[in-house]
Coordinates of C-alpha atoms and ligand atoms in Angstrom, one line a residue:
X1 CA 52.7 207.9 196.2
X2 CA 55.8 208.6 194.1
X3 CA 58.4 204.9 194.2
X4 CA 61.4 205.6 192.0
X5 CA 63.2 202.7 190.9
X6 CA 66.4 203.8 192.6
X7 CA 66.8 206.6 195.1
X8 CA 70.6 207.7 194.7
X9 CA 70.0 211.5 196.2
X10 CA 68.4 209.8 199.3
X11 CA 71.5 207.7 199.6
X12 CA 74.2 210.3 198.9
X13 CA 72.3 212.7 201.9
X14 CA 72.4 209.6 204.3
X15 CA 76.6 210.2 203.7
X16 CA 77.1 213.7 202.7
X17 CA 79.6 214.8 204.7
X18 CA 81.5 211.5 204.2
X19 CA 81.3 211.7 200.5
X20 CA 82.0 215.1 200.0
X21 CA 85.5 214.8 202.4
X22 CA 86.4 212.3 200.0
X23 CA 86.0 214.3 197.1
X24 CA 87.1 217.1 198.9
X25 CA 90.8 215.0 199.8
X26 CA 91.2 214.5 196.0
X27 CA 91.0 218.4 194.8
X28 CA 93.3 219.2 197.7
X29 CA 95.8 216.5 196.4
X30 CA 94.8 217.3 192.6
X31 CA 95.9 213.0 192.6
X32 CA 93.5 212.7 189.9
X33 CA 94.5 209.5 188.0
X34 CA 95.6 205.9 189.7
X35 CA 97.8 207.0 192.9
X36 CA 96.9 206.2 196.5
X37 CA 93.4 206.8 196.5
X38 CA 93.2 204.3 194.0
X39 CA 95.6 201.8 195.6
X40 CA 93.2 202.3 199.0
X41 CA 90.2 201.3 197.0
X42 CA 92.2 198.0 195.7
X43 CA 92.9 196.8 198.8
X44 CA 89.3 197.4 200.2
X45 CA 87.5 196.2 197.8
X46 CA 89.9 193.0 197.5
X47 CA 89.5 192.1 200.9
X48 CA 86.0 192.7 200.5
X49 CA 85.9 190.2 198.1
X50 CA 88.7 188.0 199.6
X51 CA 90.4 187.9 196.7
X52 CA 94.6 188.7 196.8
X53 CA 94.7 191.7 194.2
X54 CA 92.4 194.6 193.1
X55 CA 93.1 196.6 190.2
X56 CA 90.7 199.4 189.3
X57 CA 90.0 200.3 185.9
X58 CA 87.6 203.0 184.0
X59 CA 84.3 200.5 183.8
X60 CA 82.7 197.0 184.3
X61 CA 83.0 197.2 181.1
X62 CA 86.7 197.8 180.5
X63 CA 87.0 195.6 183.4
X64 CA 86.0 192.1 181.1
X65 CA 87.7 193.6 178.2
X66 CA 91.1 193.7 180.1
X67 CA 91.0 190.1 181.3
X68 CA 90.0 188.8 177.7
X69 CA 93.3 191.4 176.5
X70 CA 95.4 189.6 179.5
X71 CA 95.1 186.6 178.1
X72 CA 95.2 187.0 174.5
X73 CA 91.9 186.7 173.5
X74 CA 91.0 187.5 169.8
X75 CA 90.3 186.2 166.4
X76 CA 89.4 183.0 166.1
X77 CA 88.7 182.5 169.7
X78 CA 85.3 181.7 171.3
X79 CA 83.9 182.4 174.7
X80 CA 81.4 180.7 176.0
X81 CA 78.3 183.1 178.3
X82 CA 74.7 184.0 178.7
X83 CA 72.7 185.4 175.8
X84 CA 71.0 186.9 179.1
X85 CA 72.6 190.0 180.7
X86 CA 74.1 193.6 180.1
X87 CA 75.7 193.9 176.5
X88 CA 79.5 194.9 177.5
X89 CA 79.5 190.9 178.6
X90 CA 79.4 189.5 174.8
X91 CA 80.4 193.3 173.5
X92 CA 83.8 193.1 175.1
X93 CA 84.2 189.5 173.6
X94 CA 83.2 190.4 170.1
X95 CA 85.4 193.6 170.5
X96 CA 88.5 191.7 170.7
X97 CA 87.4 189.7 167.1
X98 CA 86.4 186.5 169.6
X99 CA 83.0 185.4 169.1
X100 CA 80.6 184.8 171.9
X101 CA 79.3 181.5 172.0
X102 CA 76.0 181.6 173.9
X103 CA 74.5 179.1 176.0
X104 CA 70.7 179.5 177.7
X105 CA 69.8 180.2 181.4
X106 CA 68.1 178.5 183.6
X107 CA 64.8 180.2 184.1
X108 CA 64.8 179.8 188.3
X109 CA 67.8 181.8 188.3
X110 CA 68.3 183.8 185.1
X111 CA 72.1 182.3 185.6
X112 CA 74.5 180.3 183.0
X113 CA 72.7 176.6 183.0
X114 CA 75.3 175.3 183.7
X115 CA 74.3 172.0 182.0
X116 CA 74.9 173.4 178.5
X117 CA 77.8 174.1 178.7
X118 CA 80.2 171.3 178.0
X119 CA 77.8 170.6 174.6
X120 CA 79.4 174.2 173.4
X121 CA 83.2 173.5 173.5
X122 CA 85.3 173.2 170.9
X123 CA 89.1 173.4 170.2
X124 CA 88.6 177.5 169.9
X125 CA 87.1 177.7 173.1
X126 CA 89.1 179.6 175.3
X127 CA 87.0 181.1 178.1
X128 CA 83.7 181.6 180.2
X129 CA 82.0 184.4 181.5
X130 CA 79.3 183.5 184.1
X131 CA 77.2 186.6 185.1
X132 CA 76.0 186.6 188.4
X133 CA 73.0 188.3 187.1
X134 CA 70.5 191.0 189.3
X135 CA 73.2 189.8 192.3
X136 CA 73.1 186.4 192.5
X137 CA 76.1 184.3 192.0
X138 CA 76.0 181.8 188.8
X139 CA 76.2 178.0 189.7
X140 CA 80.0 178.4 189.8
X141 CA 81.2 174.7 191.1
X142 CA 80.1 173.2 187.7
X143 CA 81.4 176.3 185.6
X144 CA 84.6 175.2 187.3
X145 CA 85.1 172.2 186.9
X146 CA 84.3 172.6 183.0
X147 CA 86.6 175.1 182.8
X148 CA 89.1 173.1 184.8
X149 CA 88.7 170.0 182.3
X150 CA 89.2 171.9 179.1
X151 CA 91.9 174.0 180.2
X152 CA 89.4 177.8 180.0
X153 CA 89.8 180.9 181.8
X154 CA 87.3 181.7 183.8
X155 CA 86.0 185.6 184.1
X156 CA 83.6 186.1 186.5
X157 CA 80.9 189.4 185.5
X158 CA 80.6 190.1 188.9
X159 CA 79.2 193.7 187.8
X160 CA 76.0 193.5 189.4
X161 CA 76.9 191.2 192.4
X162 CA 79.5 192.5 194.9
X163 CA 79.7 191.0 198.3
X164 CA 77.4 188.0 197.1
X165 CA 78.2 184.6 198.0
X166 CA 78.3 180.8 196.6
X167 CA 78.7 178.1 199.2
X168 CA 80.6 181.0 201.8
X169 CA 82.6 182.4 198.9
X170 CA 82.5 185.5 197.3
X171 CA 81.8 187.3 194.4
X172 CA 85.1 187.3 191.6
X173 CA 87.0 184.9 194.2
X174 CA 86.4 181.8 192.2
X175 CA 87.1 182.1 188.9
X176 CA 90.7 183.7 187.5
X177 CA 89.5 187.2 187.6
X178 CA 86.4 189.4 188.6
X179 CA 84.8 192.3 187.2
X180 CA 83.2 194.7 189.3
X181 CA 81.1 198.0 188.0
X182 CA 80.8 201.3 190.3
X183 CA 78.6 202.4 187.7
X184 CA 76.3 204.6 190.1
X185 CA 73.2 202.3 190.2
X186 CA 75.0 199.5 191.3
X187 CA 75.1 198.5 194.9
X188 CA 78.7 200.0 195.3
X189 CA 78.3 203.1 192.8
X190 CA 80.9 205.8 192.4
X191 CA 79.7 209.2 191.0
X192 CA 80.6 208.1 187.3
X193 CA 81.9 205.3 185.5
X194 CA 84.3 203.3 186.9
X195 CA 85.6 198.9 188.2
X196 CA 87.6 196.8 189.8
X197 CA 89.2 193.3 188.5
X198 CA 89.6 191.0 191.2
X199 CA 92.4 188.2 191.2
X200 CA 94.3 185.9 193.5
X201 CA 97.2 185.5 190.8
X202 CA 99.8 187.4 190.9
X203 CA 101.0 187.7 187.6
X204 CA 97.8 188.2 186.2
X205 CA 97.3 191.3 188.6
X206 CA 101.0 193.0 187.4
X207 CA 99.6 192.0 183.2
X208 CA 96.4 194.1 184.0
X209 CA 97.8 197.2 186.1
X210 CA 100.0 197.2 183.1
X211 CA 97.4 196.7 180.5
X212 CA 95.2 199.6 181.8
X213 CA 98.0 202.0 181.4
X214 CA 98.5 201.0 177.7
X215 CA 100.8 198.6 178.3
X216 CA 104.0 200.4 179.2
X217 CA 106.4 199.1 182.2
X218 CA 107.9 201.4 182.6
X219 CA 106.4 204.7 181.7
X220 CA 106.6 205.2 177.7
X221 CA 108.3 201.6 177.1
X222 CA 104.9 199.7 176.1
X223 CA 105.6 196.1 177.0
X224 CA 102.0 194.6 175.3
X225 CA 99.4 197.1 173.6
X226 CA 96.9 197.9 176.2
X227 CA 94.7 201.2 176.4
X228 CA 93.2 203.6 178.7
X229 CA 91.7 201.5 181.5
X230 CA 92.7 203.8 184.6
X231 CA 90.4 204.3 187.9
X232 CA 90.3 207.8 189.1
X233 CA 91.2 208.6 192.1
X234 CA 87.6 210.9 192.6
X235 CA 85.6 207.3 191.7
X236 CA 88.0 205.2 193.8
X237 CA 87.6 208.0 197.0
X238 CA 83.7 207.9 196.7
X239 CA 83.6 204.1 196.4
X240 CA 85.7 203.8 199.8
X241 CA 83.8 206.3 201.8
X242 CA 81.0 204.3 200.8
X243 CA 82.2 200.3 201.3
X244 CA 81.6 201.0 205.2
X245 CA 78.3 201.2 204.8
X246 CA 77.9 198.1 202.1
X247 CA 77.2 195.2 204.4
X248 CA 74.3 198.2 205.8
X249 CA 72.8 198.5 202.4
X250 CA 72.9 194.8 201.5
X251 CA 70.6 193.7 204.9
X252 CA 67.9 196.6 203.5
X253 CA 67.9 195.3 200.1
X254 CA 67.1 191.8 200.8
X255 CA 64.6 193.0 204.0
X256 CA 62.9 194.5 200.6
X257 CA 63.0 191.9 199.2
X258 CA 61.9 189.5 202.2
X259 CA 58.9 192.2 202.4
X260 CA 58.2 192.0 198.8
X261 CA 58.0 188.0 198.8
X262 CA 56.0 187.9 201.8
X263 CA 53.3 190.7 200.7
X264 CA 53.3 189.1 196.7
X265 CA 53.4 185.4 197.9
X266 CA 50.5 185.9 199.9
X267 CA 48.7 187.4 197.4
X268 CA 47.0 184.4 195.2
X269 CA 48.3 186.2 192.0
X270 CA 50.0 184.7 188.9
X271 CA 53.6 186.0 189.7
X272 CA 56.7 184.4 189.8
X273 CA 59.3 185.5 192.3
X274 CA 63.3 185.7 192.4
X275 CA 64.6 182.2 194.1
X276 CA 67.3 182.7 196.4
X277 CA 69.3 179.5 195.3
X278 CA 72.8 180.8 196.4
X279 CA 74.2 181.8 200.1
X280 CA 73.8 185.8 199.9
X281 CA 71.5 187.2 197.4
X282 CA 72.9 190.8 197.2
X283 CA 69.6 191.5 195.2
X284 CA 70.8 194.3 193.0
X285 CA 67.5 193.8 190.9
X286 CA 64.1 192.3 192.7
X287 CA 62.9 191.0 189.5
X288 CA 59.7 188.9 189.4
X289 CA 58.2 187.6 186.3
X290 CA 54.4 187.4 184.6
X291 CA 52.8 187.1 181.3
X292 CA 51.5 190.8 180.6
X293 CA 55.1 192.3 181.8
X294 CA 54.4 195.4 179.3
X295 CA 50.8 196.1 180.6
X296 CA 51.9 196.2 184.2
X297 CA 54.8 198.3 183.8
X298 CA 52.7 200.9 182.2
X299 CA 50.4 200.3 185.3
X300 CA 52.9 201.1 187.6
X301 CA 53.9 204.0 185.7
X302 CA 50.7 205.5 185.7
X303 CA 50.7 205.0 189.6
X304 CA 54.1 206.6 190.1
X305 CA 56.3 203.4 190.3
X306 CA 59.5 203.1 188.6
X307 CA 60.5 200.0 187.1
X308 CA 62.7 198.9 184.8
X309 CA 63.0 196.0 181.8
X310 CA 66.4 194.2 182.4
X311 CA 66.7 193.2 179.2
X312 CA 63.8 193.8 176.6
X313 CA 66.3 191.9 174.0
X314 CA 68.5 188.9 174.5
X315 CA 71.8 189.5 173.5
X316 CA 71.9 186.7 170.5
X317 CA 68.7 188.9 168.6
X318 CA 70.6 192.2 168.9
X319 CA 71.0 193.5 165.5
X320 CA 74.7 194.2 165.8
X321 CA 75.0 190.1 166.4
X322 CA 73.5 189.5 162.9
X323 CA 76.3 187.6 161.8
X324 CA 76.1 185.3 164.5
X325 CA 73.1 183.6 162.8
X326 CA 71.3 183.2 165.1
X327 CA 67.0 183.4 165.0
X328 CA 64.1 183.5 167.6
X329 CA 63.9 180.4 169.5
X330 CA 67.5 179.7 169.7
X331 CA 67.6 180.6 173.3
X332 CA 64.0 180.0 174.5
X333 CA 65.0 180.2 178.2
X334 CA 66.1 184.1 177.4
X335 CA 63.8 184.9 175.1
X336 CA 60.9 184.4 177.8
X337 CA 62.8 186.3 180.7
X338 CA 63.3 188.8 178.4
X339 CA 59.4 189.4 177.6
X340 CA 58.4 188.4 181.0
X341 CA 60.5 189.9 183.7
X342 CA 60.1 193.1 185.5
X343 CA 62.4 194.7 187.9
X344 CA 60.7 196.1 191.3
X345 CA 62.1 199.3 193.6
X346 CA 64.5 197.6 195.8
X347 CA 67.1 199.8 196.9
X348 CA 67.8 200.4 200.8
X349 CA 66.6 203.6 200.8
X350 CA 62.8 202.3 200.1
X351 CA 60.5 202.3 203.1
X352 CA 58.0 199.8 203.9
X353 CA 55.1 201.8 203.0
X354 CA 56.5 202.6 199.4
X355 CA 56.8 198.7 199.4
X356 CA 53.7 198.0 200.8
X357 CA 52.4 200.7 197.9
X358 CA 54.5 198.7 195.3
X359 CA 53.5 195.1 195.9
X360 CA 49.7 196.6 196.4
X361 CA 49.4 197.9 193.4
X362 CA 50.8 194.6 191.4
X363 CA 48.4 192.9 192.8
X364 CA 45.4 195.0 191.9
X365 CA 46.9 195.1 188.3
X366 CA 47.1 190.9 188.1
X367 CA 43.7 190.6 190.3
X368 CA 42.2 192.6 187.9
X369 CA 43.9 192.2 184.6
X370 CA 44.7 188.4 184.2
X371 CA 41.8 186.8 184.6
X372 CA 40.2 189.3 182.4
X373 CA 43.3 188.8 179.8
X374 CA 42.8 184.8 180.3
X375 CA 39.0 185.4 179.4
X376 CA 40.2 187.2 176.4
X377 CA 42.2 184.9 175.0
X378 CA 40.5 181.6 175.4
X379 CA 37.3 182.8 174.1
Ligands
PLP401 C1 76.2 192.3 184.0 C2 77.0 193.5 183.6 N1 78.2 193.4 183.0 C3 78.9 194.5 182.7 C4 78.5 195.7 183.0 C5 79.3 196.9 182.6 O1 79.6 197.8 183.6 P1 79.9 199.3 183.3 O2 78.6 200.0 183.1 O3 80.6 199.8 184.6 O4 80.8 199.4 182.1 C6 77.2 195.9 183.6 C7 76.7 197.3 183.9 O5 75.6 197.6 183.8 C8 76.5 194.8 184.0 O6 75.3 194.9 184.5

């Protein structure tokens, strides 16, 4: 049986016709930058998120960069976030001359531990990025009040976790701003790059629509220096045909992930499984954990299931963070998920028999393997 890790032509023929009008709407208006497609897609995906404002830019990753640029965010500055997640998070900090100050997760929830934190301010800090990581929201009441105390911005890489919830509140609606990615494996994916900043201030929406247009206000009278952040209006059309069907796609993925914990709990096997420690688990990434993560992946390979290492290396070790100083060890916490964890097929077009097949075959690879491995070693 063949399990990709993600089946995006099985989703886009479950909405073909709805997709295509979309993209069909935006040749006929030849609207292809910003404009009302893109304002419709704000509003959505703001109320989605209960959040006031909604301004679409070119990427998650352009997304962080422009809230660090909104508030002047540069040399000499330090941000405070998780050694533990996509690179744009500490790549759009160092890219502004700020330097990422990194604090460990805690290894139930691959989240900010929230608990470091204070130990990391100093007079430079100026900011935190919590990332709600595989689409479960970061423990946001003590990044908060932190932030709240020391007088830091809080922006919320909400890239992988749209529509999830801490204590009834969504995704980018807590801290000062929100980044969402339609990158097209995410839960909400366009058919290219492309995100959303969420806000419920006011001023701070009118800095970034004017940021992502290079700064001008108006056109050709450049107020700040900004740069090319802007949504299209092709990205913004796919991503609003497909919102309806969100809150559809979410129940699947975490039925998948129900069946998954049920079939691998049961199982006496040396695995460790996602905790659900927030409200609504969007589960963007199943993600369990074990010891021989490489062994297994090339099991599952060999048996036709794709799965995927989120993230072999922890930010702090990547070469381009040399000058950081930091070494192995560091961030132990990070340095184990990132050698342990494997994410599992979970997307909502994945049937209970290729689930079945998935958790199956794990089990015959630990069954087999680990106590042999064990064996190995302690002789
Ligand atoms: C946690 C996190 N932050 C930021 C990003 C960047 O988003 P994009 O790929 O849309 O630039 C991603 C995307 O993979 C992500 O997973």
């Amino acid at each position: 049986m063949n399990v990709p890790l993600l089946d995006l032509k099985a989703q886009y023929l479950s909405i073909k016709p709805e997709v295509d009008a979309a993209i069909a709407e935006v040749l006929e208006s030849q609207h292809f930058i910003l404009g009302p497609k893109v304002e419709q897609c704000e509003k959505a995906i703001a109320a989605y998120s209960k959040c006031s404002y909604g301004i679409g830019v070119s990427s998650g990753s352009d997304a962080l960069l422009a809230c660090l640029m909104a508030e002047n965010i540069g040399g000499g500055d330090e941000v405070i976030t998780t050694p533990y997640s996509f690179f744009a998070t500490a790549g759009a900090i160092a890219r502004l001359g700020a330097t990422p100050v990194f604090v460990d997760i805690d290894p139930q929830t691959y989240n900010l531990d929230t608990s470091e934190i204070l130990s990391k301010i100093t007079p430079k800090s100026r900011a935190i990025i919590p990332v709600h990581l595989y689409g479960q929201m970061a423990d946001m009441d003590p990044v908060m009040a932190v932030a709240r105390e020391h007088g830091l911005i809080v922006i919320e890489d909400a890239a992988q976790a749209i529509g999830s919830e801490y204590k009834g509140r969504r995704a980018g609606s807590i801290g000062h701003y929100g980044c969402f990615s339609f990158f097209p494996s995410k839960n909400l994916g366009g058919a290219g790059d492309g995100g959303m900043v969420v806000t419920n201030d006011a001023q701070r929406a009118e800095r970034l629509r004017c940021l992502r247009g290079h700064g001008a206000k108006p056109k050709y009278y450049h107020k700040i220096v900004g740069g090319n952040f802007r949504l299209d209006a092709i990205q913004a059309a796919i991503v609003s045909a497909k919102l309806p069907h969100l809150d559809a796609w979410t129940a699947a993925r975490q039925r998948n992930a129900q069946r998954y914990d049920q079939l691998l709990g049961e199982a006496s096997v040396p695995i460790g499984l996602p905790i659900v420690a927030t409200d609504r688990h969007i589960f963007n990434q199943y993600v369990i954990r074990v010891t021989n993560r490489d062994q297994l992946q090339a099991y599952l390979k060999q048996k036709g299931v794709g799965t995927e290492v989120y993230y072999p290396v922890p930010l702090h070790l990547q070469e381009c963070f040399a000058y950081l100083g930091h070494k192995t060890g560091a961030f132990p916490e990070s340095e184990r998920a990132s050698k342990e964890t494997l994410a599992l097929p979970v997307d909502p077009e994945l049937t209970e028999a290729q689930a079945r097949f998935v958790a199956e075959c794990v089990c015959e690879f630990l069954d087999r393997e680990v106590p042999a491995l064990a064996g190995a070693q302690s002789r």
